[in-house]
Coordinates of C-alpha atoms and ligand atoms in Angstrom, one line a residue:
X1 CA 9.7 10.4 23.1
X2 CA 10.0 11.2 19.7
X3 CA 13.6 12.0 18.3
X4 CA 14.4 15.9 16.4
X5 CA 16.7 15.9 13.7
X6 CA 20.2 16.1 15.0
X7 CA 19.5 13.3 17.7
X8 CA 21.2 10.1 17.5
X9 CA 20.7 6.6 16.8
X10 CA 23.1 4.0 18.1
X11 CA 23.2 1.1 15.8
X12 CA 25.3 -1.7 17.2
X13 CA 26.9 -4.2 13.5
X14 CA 28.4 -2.4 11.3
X15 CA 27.4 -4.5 8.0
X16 CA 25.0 -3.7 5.1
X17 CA 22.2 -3.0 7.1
X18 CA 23.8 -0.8 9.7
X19 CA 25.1 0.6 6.6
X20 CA 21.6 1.2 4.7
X21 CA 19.9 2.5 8.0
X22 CA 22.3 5.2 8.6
X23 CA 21.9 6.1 5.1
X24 CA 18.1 6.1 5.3
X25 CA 18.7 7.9 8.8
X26 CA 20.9 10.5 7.1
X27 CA 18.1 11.3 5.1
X28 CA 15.8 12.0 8.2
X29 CA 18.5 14.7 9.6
X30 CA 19.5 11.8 12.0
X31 CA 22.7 10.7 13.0
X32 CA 23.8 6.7 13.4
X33 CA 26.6 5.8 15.7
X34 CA 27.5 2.6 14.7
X35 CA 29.5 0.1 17.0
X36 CA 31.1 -2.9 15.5
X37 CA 34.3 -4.8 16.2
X38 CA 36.0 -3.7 13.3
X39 CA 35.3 -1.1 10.3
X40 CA 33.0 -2.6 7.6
X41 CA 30.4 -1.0 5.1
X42 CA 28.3 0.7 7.8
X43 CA 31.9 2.6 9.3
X44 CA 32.1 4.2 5.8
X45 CA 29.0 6.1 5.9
X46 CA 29.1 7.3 9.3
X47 CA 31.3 9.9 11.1
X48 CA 30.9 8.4 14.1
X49 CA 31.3 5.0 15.2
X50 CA 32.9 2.7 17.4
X51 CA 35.1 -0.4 17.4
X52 CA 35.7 -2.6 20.2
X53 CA 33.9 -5.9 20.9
X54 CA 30.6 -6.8 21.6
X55 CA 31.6 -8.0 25.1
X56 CA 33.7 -4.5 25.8
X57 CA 31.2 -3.1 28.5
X58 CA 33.4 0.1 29.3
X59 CA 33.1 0.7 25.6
X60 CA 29.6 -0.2 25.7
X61 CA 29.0 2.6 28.0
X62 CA 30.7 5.4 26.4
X63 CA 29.0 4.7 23.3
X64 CA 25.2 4.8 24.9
X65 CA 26.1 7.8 26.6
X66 CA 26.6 9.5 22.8
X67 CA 23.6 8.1 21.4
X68 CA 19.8 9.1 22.3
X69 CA 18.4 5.5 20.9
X70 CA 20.0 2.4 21.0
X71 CA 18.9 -0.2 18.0
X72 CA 21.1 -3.4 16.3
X73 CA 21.4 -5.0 12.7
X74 CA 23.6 -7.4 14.0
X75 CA 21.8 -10.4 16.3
X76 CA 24.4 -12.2 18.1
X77 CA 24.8 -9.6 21.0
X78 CA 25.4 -11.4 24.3
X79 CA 22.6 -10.9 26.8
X80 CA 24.8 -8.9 29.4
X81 CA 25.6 -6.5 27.0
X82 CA 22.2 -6.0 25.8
X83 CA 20.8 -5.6 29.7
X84 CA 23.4 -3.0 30.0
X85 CA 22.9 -1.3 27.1
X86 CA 18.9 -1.4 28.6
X87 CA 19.9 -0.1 31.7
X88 CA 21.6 3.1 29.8
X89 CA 19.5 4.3 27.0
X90 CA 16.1 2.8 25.4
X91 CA 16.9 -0.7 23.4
X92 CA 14.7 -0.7 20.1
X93 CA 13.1 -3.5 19.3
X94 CA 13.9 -4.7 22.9
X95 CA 16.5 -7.0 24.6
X96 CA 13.6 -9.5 24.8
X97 CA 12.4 -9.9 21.2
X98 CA 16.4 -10.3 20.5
X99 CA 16.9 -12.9 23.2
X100 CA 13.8 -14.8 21.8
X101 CA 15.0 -14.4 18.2
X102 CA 18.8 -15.1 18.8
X103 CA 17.4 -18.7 20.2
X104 CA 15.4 -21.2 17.8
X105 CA 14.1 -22.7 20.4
X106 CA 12.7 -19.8 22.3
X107 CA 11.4 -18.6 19.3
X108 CA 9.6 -21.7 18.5
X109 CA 7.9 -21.7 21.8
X110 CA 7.1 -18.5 21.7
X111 CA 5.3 -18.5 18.3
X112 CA 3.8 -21.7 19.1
X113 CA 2.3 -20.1 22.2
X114 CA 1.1 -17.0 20.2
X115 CA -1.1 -19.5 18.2
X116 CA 1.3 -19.2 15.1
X117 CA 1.7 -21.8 12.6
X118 CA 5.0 -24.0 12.7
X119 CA 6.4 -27.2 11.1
X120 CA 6.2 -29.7 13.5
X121 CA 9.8 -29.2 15.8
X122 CA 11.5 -31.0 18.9
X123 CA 14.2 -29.7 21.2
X124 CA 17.2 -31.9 21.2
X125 CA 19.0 -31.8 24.2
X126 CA 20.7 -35.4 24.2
X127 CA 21.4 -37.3 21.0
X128 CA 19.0 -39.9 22.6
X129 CA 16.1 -37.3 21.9
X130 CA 16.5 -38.6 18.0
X131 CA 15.9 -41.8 18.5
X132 CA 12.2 -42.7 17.0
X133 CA 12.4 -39.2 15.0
X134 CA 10.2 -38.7 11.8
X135 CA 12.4 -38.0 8.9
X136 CA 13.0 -36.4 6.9
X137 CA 13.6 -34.0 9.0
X138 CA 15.9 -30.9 9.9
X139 CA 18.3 -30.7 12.7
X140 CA 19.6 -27.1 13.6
X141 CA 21.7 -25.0 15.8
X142 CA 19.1 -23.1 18.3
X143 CA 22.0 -20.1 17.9
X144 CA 24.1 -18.9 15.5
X145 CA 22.9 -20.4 12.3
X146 CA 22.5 -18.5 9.0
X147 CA 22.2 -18.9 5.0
X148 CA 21.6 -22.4 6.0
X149 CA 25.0 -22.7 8.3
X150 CA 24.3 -24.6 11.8
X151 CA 21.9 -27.1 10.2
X152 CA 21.2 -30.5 8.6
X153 CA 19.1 -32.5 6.9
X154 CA 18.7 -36.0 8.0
X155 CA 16.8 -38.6 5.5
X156 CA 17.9 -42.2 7.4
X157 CA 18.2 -42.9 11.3
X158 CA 21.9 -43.2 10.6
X159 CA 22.2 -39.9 9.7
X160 CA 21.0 -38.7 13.0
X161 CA 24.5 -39.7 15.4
X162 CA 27.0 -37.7 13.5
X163 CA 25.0 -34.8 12.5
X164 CA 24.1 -34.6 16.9
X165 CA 27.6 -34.9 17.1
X166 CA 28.7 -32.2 14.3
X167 CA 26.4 -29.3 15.2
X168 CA 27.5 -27.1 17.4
X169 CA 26.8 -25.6 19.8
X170 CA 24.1 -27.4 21.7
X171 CA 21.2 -27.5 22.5
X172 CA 19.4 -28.5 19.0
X173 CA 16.1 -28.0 17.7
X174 CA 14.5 -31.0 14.7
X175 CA 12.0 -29.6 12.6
X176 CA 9.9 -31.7 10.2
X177 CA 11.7 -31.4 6.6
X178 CA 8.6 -28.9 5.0
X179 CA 8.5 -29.6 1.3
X180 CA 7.3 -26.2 0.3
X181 CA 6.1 -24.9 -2.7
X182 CA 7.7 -21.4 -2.1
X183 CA 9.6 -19.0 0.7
X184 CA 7.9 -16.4 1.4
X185 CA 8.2 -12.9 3.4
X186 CA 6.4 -10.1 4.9
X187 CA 8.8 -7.0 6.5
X188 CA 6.5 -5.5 9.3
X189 CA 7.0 -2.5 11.3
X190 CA 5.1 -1.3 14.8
X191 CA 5.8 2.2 16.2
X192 CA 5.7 3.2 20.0
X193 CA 2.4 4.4 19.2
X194 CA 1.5 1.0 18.4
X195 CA 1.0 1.7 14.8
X196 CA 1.7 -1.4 12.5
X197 CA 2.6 -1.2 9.0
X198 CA 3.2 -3.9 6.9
X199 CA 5.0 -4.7 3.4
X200 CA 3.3 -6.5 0.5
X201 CA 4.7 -10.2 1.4
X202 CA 7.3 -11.1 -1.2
X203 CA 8.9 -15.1 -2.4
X204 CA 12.6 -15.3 -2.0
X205 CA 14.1 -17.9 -4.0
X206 CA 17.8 -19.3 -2.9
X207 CA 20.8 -20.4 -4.5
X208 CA 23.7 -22.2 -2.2
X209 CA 21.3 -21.4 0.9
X210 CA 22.2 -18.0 0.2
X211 CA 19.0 -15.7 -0.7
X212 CA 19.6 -15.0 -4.6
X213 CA 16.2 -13.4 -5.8
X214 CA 13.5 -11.9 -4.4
X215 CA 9.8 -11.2 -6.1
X216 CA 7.8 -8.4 -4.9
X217 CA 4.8 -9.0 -4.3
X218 CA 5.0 -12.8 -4.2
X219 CA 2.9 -14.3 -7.2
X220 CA 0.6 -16.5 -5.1
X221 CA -3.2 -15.8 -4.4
X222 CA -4.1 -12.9 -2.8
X223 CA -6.1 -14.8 0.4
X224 CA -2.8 -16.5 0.9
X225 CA -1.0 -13.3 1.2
X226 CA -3.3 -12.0 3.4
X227 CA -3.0 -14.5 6.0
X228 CA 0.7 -14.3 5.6
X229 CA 0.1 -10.3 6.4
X230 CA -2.1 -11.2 9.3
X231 CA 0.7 -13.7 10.4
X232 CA 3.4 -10.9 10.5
X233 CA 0.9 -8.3 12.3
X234 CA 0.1 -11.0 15.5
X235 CA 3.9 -11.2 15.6
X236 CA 4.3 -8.1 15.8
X237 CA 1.5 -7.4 18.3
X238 CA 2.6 -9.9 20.4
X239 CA 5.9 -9.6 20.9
X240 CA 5.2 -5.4 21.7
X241 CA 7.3 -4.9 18.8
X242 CA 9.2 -1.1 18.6
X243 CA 11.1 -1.5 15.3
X244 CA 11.0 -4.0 12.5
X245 CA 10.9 -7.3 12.0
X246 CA 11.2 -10.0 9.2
X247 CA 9.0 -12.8 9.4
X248 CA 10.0 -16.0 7.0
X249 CA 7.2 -18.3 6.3
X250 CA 7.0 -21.2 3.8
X251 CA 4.1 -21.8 1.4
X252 CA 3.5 -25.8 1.8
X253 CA 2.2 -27.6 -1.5
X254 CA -1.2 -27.4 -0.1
X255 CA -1.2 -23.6 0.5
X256 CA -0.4 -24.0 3.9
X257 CA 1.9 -20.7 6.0
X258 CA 4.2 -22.4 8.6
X259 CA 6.8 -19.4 9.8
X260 CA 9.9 -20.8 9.7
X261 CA 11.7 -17.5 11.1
X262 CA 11.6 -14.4 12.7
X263 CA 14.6 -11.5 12.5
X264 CA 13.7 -8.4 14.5
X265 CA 16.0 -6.1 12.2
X266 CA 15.9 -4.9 8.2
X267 CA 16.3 -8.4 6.4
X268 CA 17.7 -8.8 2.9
X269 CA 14.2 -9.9 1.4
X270 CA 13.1 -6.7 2.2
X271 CA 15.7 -4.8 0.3
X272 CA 13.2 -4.1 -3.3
X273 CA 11.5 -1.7 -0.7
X274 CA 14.4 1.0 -1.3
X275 CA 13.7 1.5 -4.7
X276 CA 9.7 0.4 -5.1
X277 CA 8.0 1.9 -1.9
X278 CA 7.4 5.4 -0.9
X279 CA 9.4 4.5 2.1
X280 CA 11.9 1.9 2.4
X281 CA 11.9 -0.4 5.0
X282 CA 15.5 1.3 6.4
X283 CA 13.3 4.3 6.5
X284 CA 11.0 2.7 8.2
X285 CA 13.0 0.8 10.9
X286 CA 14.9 4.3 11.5
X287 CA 11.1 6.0 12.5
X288 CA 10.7 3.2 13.9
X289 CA 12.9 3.0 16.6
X290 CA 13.5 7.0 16.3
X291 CA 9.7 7.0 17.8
X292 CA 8.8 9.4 14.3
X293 CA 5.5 8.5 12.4
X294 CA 5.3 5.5 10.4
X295 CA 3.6 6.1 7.3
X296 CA 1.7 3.1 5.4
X297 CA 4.3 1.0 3.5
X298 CA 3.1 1.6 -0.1
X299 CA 4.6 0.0 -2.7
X300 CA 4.4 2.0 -5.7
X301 CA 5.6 -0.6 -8.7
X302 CA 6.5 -4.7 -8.7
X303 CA 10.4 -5.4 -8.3
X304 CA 12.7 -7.8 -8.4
X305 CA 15.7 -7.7 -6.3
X306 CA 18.5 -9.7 -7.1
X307 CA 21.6 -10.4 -4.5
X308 CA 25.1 -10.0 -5.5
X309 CA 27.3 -12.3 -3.5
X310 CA 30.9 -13.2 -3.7
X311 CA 33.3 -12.5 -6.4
X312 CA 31.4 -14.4 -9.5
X313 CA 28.7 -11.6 -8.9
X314 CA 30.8 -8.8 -8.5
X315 CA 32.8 -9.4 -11.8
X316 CA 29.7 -8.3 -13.2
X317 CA 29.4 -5.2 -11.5
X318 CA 30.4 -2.8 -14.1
X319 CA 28.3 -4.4 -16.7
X320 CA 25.5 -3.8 -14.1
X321 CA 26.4 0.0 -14.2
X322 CA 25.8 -0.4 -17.9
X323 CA 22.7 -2.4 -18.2
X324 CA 19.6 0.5 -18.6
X325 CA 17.2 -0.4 -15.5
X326 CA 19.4 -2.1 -12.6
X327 CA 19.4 0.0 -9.9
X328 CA 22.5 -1.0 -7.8
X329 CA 23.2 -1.1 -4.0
X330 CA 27.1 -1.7 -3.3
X331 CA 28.1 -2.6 0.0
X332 CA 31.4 -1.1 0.0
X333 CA 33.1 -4.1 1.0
X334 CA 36.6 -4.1 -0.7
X335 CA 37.2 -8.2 -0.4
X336 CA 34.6 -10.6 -2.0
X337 CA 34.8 -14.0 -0.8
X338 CA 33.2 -16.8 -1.6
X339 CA 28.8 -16.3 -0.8
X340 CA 29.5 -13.4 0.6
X341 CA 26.9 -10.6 -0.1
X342 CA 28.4 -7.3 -1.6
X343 CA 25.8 -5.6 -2.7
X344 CA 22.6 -6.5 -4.6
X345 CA 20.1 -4.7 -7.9
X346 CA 16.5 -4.2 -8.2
X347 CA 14.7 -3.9 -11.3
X348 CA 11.1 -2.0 -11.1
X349 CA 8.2 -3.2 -13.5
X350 CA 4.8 -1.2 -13.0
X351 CA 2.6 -2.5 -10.9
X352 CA 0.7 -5.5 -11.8
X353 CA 3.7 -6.4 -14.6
X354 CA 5.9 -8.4 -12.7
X355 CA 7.2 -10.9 -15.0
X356 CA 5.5 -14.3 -14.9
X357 CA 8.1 -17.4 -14.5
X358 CA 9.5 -17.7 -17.8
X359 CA 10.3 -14.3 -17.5
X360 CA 12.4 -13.6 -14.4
X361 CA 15.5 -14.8 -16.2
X362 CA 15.3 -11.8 -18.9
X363 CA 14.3 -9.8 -15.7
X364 CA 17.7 -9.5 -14.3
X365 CA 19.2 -10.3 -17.1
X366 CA 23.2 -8.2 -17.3
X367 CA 24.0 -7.2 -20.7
X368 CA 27.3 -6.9 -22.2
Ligands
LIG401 P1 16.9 -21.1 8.2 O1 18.3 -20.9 8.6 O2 16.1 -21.7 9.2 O3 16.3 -19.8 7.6 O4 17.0 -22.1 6.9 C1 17.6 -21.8 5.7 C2 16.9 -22.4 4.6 O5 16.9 -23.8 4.7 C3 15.5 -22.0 4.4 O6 15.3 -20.8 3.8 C4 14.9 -23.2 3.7 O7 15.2 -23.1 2.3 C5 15.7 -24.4 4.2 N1 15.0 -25.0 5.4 C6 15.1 -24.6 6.7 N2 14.2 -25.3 7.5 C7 13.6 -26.2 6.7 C8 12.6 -27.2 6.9 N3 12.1 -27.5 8.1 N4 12.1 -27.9 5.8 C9 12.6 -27.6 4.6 N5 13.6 -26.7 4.3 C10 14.1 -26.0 5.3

């Protein structure tokens, strides 16, 4: 079933990307419902949401009986909410692909069966399962972590007691510490047709965890990025994906792809497709899910998207406005704390002239 303009899409998170969707849905005739806990940038665009808790089934209800299409930008949705929200209207991508994605573990065994390449990783279920461990290595949350939140790096066997002790909550999942040459991304996209469309794959560079700069495409050789691009399609495949879908992969020093993530949503490296592909990938995730035609995701010049986060970043804002070539996305969020993201630029270069190294600096460079 295909969705007619005037039909609704239900988006449950009411941040940036619930914001950006219903934009990008907007411009498709459709309208997004959003349901969130409280009002937030994606409440501001829309003229229809509502707030109440994740966990509020009666309010859960009401809002898939307004909706035609049920899709999230938000992860963290318990499980019996997403089974009734599957019950009631279609879930797009599904409750499974969120409940193997909201779980690092899951996710990691999944992949791993699908054949895909991962750093070497453990579940840690008692502190005991440490003992003997190869370090460096990484210890995470298998839920809730983000921006680098919910996990730790040990270097010496003595680190390994109070990190078990400090992460929370349990179970936890070690991962061999990857010393990568570069973070990359590709943003793919699978219709109920089965069509698969895929985004050039891009290198994100962070600052404080937090993603601070991403390069579109990534400047690494092209076989590279093809594999990367074949990477994100089996995912894709695999999982039956209806939507879209981040995949996170590092680039080890020897040119080797190890996925370090999945996010079956729009993702912030992906946010240089508004402005330098024919169709964003908010477009893209909204005919997605909306069952419409996906076109293929050409990009049309190189970009450079820089996040804005917290209140050093957003001082700058109005010298953004007045620096020729920025082209700014403001979240609309009124209070900016500390690595929070408020909004982010791209800057467009025609294709092929992305700047090398020593120019990205001067790239996104804010006069005044
Ligand atoms: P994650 O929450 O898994 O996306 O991790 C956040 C960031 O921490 C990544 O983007 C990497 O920069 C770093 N990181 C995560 N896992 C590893 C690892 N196994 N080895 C090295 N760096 C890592």
């Amino acid at each position: 079933m295909s969705l007619s303009p005037g039909a609704v899409i239900g988006i449950i998170g009411g941040g940036q990307l619930g914001r950006m969707s219903a934009m990008a849905a907007a411009r498709l005739g459709l309208g997004a419902h959003i349901f969130a806990p409280e009002p937030g940038p994606a409440t501001q665009v829309t003229a229809i949401y509502t707030l109440a808790d994740y966990t509020d089934h009666t309010a859960l209800r009401r809002f898939a009986a307004q909706v035609d299409v049920i899709t999230f930008e938000f992860e963290n949705i318990p499980a019996d909410s997403l089974a009734l929200l599957e019950s009631l209207k279609p879930v797009r991508p599904s409750a499974k692909i969120l409940s193997i994605s909201q779980d690092r573990l899951a996710e990691k065994q999944f992949l791993a069966a699908a054949g895909i390449p991962l750093a070497p990783w453990k579940a840690i279920l008692h502190a005991q399962d440490l003992e003997g461990a190869t370090l460096p290595a990484v210890l995470k949350t298998t839920r809730l972590g983000y921006d680098g939140k919910g996990q730790t790096l040990l270097r010496l066997p003595e680190d390994c007691a109070p990190a078990y002790a400090a992460l929370e909550p349990k179970p936890l999942v070690l991962e061999g510490f990857v010393d990568f040459a570069a973070e990359i991304s590709v943003m793919v996209a699978r219709g109920l047709d089965g069509t698969i469309v895929t985004y050039d794959p891009v290198e994100n560079r962070h600052k404080n965890h937090i993603l601070d700069l991403t390069l579109a495409p990534a400047p690494l050789p092209l076989p590279l990025l093809a594999e990367a691009t074949d990477i994100a399609r089996t995912i894709a495949e695999k999982l039956e994906l209806v939507g879209l879908l981040g995949v996170e992969m590092f680039v080890t020093a020897e040119g080797r792809l190890l996925v370090n993530e999945i996010a079956p949503r729009p993702h912030n490296s992906g946010h240089w497709t508004m402005d330098a592909c024919l169709v964003s990938q908010f477009e893209m995730h909204i005919r997605a899910v909306a069952g419409l035609p996906l076109p293929p995701a050409t990009r049309h010049a190189d970009a450079v998207m820089k996040n804005l986060v917290g209140p050093e970043d957003m001082a700058l804002w109005p010298a953004i406005l007045a620096t020729p070539g920025l082209i700014p996305h403001h979240y609309g969020k009124t209070e900016a704390r500390p690595g929070r993201k408020m909004g982010h630029f791209n800057r467009l270069f025609p294709k092929g002239g992305l700047p090398g190294e020593f120019g990205i600096a001067d790239a996104i460079r804010i006069e005044g």
